[in-house]
Tab-separated table of C-alpha atoms and ligand atoms in Angstrom:
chain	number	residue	atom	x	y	z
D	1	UNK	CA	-45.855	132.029	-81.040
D	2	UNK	CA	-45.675	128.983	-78.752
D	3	UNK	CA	-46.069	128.381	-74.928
D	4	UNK	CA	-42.428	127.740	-74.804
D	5	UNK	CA	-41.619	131.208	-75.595
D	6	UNK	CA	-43.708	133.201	-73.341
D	7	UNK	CA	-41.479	131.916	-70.374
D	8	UNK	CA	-44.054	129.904	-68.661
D	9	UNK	CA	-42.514	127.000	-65.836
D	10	UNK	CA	-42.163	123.062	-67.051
D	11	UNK	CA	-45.127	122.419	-64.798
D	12	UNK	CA	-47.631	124.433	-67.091
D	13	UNK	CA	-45.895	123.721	-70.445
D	14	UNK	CA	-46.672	119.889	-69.482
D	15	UNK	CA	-50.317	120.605	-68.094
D	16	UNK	CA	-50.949	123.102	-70.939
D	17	UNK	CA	-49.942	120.601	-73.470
D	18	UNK	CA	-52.408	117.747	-71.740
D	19	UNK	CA	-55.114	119.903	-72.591
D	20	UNK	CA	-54.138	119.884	-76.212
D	21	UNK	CA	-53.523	123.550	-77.060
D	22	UNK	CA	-51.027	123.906	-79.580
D	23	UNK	CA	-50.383	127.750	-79.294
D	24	UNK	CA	-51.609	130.493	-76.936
D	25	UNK	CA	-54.478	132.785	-77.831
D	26	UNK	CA	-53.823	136.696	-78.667
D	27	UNK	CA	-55.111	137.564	-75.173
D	28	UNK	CA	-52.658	134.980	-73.480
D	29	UNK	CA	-49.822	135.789	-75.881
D	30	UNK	CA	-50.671	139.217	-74.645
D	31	UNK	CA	-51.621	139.345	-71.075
D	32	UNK	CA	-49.082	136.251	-69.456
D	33	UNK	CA	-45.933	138.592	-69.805
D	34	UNK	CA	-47.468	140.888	-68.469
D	35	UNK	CA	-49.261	139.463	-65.633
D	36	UNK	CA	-44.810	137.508	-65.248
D	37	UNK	CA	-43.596	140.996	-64.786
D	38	UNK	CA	-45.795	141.456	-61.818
D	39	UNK	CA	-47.422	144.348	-63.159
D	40	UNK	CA	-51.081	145.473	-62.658
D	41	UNK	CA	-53.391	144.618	-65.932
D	42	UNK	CA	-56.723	145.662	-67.887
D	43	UNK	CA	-57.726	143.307	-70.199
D	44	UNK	CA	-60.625	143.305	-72.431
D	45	UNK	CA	-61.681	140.062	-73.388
D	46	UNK	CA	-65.281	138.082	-73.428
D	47	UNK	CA	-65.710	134.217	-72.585
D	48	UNK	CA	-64.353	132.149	-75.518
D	49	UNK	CA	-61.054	134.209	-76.151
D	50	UNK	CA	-58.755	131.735	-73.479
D	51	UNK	CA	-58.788	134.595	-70.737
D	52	UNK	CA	-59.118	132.490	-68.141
D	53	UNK	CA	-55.855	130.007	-68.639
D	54	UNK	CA	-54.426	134.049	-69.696
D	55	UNK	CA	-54.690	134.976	-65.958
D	56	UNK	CA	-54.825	131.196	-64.615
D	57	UNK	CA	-51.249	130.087	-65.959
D	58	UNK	CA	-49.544	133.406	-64.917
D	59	UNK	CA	-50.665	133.456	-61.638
D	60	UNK	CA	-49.911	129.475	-61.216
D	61	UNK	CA	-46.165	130.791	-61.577
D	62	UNK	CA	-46.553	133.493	-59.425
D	63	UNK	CA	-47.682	131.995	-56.548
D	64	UNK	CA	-45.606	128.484	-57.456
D	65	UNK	CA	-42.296	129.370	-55.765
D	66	UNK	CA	-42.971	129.737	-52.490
D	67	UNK	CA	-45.884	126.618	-52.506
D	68	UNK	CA	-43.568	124.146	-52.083
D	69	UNK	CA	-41.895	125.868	-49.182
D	70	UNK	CA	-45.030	125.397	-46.584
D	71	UNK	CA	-44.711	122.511	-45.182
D	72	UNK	CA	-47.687	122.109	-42.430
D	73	UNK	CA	-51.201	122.054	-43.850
D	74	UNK	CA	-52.022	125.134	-41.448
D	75	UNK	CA	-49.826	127.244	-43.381
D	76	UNK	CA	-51.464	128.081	-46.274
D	77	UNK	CA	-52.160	131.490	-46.529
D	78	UNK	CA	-54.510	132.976	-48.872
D	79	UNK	CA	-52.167	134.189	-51.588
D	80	UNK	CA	-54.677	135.342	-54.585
D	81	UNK	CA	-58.516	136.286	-54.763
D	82	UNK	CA	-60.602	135.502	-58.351
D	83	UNK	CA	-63.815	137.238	-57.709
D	84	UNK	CA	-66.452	136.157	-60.431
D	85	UNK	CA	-69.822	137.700	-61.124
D	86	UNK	CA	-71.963	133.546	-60.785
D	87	UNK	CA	-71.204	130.660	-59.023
D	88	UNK	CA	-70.487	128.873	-62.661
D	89	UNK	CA	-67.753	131.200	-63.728
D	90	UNK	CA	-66.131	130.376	-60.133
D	91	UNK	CA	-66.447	126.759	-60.261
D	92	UNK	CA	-65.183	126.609	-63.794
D	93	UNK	CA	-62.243	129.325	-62.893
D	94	UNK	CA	-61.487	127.214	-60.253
D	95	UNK	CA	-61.655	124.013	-62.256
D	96	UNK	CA	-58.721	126.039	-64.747
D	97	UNK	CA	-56.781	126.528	-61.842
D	98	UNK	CA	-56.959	122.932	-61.202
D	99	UNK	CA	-56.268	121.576	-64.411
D	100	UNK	CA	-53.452	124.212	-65.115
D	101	UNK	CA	-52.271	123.267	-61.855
D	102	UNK	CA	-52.114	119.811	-61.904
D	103	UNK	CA	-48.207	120.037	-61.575
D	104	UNK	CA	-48.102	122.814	-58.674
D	105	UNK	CA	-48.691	122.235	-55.247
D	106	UNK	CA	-50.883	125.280	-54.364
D	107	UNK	CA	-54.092	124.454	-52.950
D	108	UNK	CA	-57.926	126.314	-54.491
D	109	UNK	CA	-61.415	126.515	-53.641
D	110	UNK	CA	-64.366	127.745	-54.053
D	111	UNK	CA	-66.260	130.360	-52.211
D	112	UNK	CA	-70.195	130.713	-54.191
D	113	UNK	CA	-73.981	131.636	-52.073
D	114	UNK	CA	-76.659	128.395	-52.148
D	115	UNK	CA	-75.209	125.784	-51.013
D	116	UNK	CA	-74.410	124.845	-47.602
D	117	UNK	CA	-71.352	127.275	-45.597
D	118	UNK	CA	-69.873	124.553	-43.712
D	119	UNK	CA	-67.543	122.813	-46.014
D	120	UNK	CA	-65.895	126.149	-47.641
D	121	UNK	CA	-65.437	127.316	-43.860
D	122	UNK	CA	-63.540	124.035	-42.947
D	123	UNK	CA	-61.539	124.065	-46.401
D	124	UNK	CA	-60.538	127.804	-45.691
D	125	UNK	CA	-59.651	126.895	-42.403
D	126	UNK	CA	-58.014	124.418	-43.304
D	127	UNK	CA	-55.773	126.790	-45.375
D	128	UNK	CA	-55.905	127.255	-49.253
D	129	UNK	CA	-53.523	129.563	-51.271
D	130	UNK	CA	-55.839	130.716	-54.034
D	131	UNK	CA	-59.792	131.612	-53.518
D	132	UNK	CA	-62.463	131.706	-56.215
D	133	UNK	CA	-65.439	133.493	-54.907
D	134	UNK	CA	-68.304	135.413	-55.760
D	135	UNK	CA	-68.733	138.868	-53.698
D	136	UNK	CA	-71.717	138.161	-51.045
D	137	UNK	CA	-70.565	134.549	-50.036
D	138	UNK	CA	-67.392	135.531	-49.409
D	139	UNK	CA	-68.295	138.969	-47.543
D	140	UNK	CA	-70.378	136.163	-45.675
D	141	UNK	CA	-67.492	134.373	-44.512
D	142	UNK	CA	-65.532	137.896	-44.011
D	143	UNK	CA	-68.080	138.299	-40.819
D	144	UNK	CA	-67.742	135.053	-39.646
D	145	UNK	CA	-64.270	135.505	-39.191
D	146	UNK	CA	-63.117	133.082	-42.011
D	147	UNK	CA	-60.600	134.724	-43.884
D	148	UNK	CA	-57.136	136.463	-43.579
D	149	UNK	CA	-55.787	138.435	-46.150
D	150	UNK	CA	-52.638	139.706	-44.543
D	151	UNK	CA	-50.790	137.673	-47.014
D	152	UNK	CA	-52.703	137.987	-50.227
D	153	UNK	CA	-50.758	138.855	-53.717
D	154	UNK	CA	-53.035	138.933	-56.762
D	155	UNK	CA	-56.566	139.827	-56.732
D	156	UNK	CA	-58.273	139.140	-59.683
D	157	UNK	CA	-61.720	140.484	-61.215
D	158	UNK	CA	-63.012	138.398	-63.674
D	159	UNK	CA	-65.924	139.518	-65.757
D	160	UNK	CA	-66.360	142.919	-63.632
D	161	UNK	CA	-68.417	144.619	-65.858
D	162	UNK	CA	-71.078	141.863	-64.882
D	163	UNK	CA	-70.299	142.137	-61.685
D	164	UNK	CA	-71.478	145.624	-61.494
D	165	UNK	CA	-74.160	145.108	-64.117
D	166	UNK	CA	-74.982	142.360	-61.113
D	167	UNK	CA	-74.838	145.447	-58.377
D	168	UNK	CA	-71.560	143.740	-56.599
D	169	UNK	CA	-69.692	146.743	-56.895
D	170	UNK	CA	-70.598	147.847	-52.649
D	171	UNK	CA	-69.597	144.538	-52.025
D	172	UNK	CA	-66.735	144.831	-54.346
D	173	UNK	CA	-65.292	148.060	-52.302
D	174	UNK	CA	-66.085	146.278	-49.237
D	175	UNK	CA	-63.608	143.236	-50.408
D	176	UNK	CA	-61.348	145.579	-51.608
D	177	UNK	CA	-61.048	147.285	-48.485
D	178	UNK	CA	-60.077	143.694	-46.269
D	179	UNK	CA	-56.931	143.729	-49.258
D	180	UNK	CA	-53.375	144.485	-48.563
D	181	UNK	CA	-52.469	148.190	-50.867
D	182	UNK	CA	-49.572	146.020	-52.143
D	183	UNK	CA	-50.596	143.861	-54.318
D	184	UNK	CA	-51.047	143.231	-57.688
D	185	UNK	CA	-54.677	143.487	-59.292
D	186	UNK	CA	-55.690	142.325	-62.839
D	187	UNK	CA	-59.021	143.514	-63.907
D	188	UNK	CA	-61.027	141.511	-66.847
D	189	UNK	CA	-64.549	142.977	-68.508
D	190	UNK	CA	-65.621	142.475	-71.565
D	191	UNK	CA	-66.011	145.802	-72.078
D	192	UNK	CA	-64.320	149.308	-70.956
D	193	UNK	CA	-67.281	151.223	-69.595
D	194	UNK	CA	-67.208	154.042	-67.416
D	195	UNK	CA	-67.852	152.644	-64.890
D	196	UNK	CA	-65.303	150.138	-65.680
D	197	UNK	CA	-62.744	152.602	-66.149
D	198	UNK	CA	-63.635	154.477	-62.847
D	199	UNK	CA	-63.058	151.039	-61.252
D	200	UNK	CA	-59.481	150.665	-62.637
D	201	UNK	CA	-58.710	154.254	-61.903
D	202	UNK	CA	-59.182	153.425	-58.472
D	203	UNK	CA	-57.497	149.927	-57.858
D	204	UNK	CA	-55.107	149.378	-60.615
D	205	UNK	CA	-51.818	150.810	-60.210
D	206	UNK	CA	-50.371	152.098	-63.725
D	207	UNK	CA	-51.908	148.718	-65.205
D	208	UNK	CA	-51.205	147.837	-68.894
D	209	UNK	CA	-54.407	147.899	-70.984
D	210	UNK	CA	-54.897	144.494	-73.299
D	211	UNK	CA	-57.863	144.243	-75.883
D	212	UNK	CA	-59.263	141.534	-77.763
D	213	UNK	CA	-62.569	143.035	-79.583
D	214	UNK	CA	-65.366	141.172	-79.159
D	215	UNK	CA	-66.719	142.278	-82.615
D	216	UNK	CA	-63.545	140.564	-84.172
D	217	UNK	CA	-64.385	136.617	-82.741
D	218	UNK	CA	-67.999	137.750	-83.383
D	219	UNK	CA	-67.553	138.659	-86.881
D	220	UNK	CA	-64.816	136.526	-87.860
D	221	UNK	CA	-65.199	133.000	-86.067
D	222	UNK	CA	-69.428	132.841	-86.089
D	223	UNK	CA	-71.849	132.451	-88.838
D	224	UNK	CA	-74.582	134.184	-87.745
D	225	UNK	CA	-77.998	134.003	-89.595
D	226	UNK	CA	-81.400	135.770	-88.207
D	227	UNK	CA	-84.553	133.693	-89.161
D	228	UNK	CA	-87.629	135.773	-89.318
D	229	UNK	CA	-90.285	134.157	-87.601
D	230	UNK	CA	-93.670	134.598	-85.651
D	231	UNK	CA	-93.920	135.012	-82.140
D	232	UNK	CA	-95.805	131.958	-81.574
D	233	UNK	CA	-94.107	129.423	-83.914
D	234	UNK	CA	-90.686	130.107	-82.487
D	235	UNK	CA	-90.745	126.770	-80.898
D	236	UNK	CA	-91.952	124.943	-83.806
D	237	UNK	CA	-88.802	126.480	-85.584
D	238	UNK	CA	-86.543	125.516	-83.001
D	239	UNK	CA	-87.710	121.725	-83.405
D	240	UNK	CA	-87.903	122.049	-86.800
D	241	UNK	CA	-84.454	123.184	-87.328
D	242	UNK	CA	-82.919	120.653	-84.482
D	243	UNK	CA	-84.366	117.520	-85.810
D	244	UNK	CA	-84.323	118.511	-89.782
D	245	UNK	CA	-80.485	119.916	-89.808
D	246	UNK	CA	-79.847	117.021	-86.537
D	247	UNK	CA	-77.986	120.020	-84.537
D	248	UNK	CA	-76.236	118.053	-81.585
D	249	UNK	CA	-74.928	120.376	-78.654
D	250	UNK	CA	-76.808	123.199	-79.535
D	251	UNK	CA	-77.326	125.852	-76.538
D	252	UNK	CA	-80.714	128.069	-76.839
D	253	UNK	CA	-80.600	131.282	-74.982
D	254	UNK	CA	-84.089	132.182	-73.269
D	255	UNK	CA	-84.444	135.965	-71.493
D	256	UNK	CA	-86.192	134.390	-68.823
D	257	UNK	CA	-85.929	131.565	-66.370
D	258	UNK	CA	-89.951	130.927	-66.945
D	259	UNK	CA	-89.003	130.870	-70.806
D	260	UNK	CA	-85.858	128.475	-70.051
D	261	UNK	CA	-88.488	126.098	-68.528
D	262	UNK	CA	-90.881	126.518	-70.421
D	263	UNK	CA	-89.034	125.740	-73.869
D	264	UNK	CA	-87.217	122.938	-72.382
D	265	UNK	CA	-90.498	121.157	-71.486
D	266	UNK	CA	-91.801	122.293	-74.790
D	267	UNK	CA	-88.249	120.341	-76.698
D	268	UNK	CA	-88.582	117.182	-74.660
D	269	UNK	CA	-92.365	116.856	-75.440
D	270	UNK	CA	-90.967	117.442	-79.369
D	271	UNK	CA	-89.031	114.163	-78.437
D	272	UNK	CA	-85.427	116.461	-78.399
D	273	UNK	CA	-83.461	115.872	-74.872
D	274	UNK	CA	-83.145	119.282	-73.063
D	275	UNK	CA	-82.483	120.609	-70.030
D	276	UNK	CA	-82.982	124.176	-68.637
D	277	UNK	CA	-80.302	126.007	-66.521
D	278	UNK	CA	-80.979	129.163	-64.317
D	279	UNK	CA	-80.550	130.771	-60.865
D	280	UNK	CA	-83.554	129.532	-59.627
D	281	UNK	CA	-81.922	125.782	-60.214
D	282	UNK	CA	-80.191	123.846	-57.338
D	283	UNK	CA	-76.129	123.509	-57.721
D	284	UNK	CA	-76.229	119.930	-58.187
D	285	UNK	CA	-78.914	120.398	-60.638
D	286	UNK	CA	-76.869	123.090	-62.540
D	287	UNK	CA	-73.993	120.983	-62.529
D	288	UNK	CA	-75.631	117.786	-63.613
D	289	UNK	CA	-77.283	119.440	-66.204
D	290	UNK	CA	-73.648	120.611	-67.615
D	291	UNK	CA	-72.373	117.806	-67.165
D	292	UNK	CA	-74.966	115.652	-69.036
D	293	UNK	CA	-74.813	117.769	-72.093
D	294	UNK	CA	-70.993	118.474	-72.373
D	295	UNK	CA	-71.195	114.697	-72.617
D	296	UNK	CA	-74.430	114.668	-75.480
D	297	UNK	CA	-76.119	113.195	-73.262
D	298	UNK	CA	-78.424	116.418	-73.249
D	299	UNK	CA	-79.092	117.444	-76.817
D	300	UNK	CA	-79.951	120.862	-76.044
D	301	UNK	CA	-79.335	123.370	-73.069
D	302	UNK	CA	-82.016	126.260	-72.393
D	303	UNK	CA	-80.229	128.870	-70.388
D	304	UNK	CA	-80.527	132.446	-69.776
D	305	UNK	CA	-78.158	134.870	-69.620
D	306	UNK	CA	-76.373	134.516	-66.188
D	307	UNK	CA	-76.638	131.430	-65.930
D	308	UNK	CA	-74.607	130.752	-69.379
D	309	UNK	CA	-72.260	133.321	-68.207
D	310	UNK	CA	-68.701	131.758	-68.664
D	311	UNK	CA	-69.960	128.130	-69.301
D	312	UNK	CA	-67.222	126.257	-70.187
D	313	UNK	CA	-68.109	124.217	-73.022
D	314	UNK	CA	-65.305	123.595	-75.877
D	315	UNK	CA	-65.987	124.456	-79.165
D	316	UNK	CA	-70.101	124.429	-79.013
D	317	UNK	CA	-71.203	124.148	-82.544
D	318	UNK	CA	-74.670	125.868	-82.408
D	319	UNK	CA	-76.323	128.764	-80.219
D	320	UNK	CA	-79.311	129.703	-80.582
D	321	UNK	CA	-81.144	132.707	-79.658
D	322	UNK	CA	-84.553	131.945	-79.407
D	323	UNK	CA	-85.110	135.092	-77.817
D	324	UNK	CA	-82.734	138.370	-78.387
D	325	UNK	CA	-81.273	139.577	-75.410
D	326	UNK	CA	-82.532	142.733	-73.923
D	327	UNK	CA	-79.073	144.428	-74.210
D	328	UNK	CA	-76.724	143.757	-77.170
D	329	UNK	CA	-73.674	143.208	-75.677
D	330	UNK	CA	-74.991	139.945	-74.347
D	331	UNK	CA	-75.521	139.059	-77.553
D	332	UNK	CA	-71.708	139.385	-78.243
D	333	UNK	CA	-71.324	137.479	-75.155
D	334	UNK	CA	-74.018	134.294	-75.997
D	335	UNK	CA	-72.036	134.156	-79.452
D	336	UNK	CA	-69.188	134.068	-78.151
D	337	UNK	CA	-70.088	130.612	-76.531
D	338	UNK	CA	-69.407	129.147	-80.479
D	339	UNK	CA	-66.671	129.560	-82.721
D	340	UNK	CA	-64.137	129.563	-79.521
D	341	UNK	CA	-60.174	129.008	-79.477
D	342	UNK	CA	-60.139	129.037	-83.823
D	343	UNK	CA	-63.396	126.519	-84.297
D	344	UNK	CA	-66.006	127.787	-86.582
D	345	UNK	CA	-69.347	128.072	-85.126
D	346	UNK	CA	-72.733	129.298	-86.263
D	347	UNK	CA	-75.363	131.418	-83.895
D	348	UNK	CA	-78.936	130.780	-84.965
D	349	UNK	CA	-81.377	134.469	-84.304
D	350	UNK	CA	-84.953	133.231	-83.828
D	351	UNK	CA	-86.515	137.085	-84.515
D	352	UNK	CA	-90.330	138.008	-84.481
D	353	UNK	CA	-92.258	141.215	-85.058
D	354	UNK	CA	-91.455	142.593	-81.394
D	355	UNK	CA	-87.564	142.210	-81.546
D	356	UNK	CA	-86.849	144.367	-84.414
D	357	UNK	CA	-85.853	147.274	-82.475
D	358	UNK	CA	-83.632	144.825	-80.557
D	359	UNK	CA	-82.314	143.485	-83.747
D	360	UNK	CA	-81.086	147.462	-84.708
D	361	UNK	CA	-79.356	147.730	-81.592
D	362	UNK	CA	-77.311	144.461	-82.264
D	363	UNK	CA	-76.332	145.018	-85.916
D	364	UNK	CA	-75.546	148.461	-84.432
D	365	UNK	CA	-72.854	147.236	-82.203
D	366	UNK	CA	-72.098	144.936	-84.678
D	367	UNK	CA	-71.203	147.385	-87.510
D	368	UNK	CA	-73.335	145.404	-89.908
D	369	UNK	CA	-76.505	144.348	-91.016
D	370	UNK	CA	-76.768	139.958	-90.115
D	371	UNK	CA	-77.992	137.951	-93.001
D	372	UNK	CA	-81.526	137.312	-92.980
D	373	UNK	CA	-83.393	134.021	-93.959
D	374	UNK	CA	-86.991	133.031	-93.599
D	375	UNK	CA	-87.014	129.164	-93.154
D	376	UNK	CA	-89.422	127.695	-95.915
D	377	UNK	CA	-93.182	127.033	-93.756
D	378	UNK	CA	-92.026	129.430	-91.617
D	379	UNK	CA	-92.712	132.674	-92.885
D	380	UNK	CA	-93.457	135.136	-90.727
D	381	UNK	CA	-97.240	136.404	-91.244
D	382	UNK	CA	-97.218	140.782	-92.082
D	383	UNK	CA	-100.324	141.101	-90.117
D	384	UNK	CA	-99.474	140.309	-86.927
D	385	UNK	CA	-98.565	143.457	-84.884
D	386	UNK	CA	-95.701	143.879	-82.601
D	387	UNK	CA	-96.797	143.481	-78.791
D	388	UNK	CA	-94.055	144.514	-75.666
D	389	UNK	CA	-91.319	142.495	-74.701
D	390	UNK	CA	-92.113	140.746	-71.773
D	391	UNK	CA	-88.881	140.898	-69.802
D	392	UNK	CA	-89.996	138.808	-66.729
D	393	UNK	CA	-89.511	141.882	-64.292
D	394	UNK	CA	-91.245	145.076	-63.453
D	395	UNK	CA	-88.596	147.540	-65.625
D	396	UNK	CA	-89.193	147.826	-68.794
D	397	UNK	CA	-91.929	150.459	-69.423
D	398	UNK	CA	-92.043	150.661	-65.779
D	399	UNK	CA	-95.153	148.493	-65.717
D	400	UNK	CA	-93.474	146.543	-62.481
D	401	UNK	CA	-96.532	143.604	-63.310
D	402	UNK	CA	-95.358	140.269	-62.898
D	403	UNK	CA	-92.365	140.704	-59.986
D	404	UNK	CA	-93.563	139.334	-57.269
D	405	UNK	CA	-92.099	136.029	-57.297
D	406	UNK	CA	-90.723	136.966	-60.524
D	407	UNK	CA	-88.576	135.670	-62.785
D	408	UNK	CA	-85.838	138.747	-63.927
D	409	UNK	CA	-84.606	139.308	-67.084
D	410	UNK	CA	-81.124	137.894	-66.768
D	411	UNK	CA	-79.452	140.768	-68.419
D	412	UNK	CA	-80.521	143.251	-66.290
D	413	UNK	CA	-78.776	145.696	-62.989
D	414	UNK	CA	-80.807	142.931	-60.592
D	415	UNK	CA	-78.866	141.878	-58.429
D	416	UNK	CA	-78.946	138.175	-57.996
D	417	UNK	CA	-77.593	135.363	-58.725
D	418	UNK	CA	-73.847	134.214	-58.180
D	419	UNK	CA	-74.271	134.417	-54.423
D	420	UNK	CA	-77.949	133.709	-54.342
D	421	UNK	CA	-79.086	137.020	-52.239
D	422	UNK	CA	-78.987	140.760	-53.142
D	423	UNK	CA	-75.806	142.942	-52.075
D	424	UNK	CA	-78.051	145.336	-49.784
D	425	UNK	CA	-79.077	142.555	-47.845
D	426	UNK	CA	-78.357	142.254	-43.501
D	427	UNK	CA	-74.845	141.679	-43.088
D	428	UNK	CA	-74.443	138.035	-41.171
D	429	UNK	CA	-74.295	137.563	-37.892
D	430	UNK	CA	-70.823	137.713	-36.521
D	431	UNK	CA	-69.938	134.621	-34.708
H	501	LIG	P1	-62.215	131.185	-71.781
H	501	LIG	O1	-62.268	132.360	-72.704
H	501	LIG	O2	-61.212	131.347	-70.723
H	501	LIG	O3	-63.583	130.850	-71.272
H	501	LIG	O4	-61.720	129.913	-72.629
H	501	LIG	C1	-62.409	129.460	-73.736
H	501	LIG	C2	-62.076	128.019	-74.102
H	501	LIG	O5	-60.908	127.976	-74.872
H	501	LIG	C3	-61.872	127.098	-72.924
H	501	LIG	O6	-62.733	126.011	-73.100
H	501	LIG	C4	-60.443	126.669	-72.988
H	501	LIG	O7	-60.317	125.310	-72.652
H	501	LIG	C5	-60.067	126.913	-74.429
H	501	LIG	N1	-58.688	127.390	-74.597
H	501	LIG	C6	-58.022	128.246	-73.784
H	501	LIG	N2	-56.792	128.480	-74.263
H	501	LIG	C7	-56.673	127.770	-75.394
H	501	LIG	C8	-55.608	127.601	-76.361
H	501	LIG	N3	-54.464	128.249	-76.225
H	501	LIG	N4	-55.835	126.784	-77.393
H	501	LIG	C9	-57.010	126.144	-77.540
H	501	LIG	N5	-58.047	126.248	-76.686
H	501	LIG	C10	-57.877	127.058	-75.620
């Protein structure tokens, strides 16, 4: 199957081939004729399986015929809406949109919480055909009079099951609401909950259902090895197995943002270049951390959850859970940041005594057990008896210790995060 033959424009053949993809991915061979014919879509699909050029490159040639046709600046009507679940996932959406793009003249922003309102007001104003937002920011602007979406086409929700795992989904039906009935919505999650499916019921006309199984990329494209190890000597491991196999590009998930810290200080002490990326760090700090390590210049990444949450980093060669995620589907989704687009990739499992119920779950979704191998020095010692997880936030055993300025576990219903405040929170002040 090629490009060529799924009837996308000269524009996005030429930009597609710049980026050096020689043939589309089952979700794009799937989803683009779909999302051509117009009609409404469900696709399951995690980060890693080319999702985003699968909605990206379709919509491009929706929305491409008419660009052209606006002449004055002012008349750019907002045409499609991507809502994301973080600020990353919009910035790299957008960022697709861009690159696919390149050829198109259809203009894109941005629309994320903690960073400054001014210049996404002026570039709205200013008129932009396709919108990447997350849910509060762009409720935000909704109040201030901002937006008009008398002439929107496609909306687009990317990664919805976080967003409700997030708590968006109020500010989801709020959105939804501002949204003309005719349209055409494409829905991605990486999995078909419920809830998920009560979404779809609701705003998806008739939509055609896609699936790409995250177990399949798990278990097919990642090595994945579980090294037993004691609590405490985790980050001895971690060093150990950086600097003895010389892992470059390696990305260690943490479950909290105290953890992410706390590690990376621990790494660059052990003389191995790290930097740690979570909520609680500054946009230009996020994105210079990125940045620094897609180029090597940053040998190793701490991040939790949310804020690794549709990171767009080709063809990582090493993850590294140095803590198991609370729920195992985020497992699925930190693997998934390896082995992408057909590359082979290998997810390290750093596993003590108190994870072993964790563990279950995983290999549970998983279908099967994950090979296990105790790193020689590094045996884990029988004696030592499991203690609680500490998840950074008050759930849990409903202990609630620890949550006053606290750290969450970034797998969790809090809501936080993409538009730095909580959906319940005051509505703005109209101006
Ligand atoms: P996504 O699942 O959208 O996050 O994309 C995962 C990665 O795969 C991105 O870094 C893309 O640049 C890359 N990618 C997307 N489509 C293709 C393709 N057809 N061939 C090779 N790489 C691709």
């Amino acid at each position: 199957m090629s490009f060529e033959s799924l009837g996308l424009m000269p524009e996005l053949l030429r930009a597609v081939r710049e980026q050096g993809y020689e043939h589309p991915t089952p979700i794009q061979e799937q989803a683009i004729p779909i999302v051509l014919e117009g009609r409404d879509l469900m696709g399951r699909a995690q980060t890693g399986t080319g999702k985003t050029a699968g909605f990206t490159l379709p919509l491009l040639q929706l929305l491409a015929p008419h660009a052209s046709s606006s002449a004055s600046p002012a008349r750019h009507p907002i045409r499609a809406l991507i809502l994301t679940p973080t600020r990353e996932l919009a910035m790299q959406v957008e960022e697709s949109v861009r690159t696919y793009g390149k050829y198109i003249p259809l203009r894109s922003t941005t629309i994320f919480g903690g960073v400054n309102i001014n210049p996404q007001t002026k570039a709205l104003r200013a008129g932009v055909e396709i919108v990447v937002a997350t849910p509060g920011r762009l409720l935000d602007h909704q109040g201030q009079g901002n937006l008009n979406f008398s002439q929107l086409e496609v909306l687009i929700l990317d990664e919805a099951d976080r967003m409700l795992d997030m708590g968006f989904i109020r500010d989801i039906q709020k959105i939804l609401a501002l949204l003309p009935a005719k349209r055409q919505t494409l829905l991605f999650s990486a999995t078909f909950t419920d809830e998920i499916k009560q979404l779809a019921s609701k705003f998806l006309k008739t939509p055609a259902t896609v699936q790409i199984t995250p177990q399949n990329t798990a278990a097919e494209l990642v090595r994945q090895i579980v090294h037993p190890v004691d609590r405490e000597r985790k980050r001895a491991l971690l060093s150990h197995l950086i600097t003895s196999r010389n892992l470059e590009q390696v990305l260690v998930f943490t479950r909290t943002k105290h953890g992410a810290n706390r590690l990376s200080e621990q790494l660059d002490k052990d003389g191995i270049n790290s930097m740690a990326i979570h909520g609680n760090k500054s946009q230009p700090q996020r994105i210079k951390a990125l940045e620094d390590f897609k180029k090597g210049v940053v040998r190793v990444l701490v991040a939790t959850d949310i804020a690794a949450r549709g990171l767009d980093i080709d063809m990582l060669p090493h993850v590294v859970n140095f803590e198991l995620p609370q729920v195992p589907e985020d497992y699925i989704h930190r693997i998934g940041r390896t082995g992408r687009a057909g590359t082979e990739g290998e997810a390290l499992s750093l596993v003590c005594v108190d994870e072993a119920r964790l563990l279950k779950d995983i290999e549970k979704l998983l279908r099967k057990d994950l090979p296990k191998n105790v790193v020689a020095g590094y045996a884990p010692d029988p004696s030592i008896p499991a203690e609680p997880i500490q998840t950074g936030r008050g759930g849990g055993g409903g202990g609630g210790r620890g949550m006053s300025r606290g750290p969450r576990t970034s797998s969790s219903s809090a809501p936080r995060g993409a538009s730095g405040r909580h959906p319940s929170r005051p509505s703005t002040r109209g101006k």
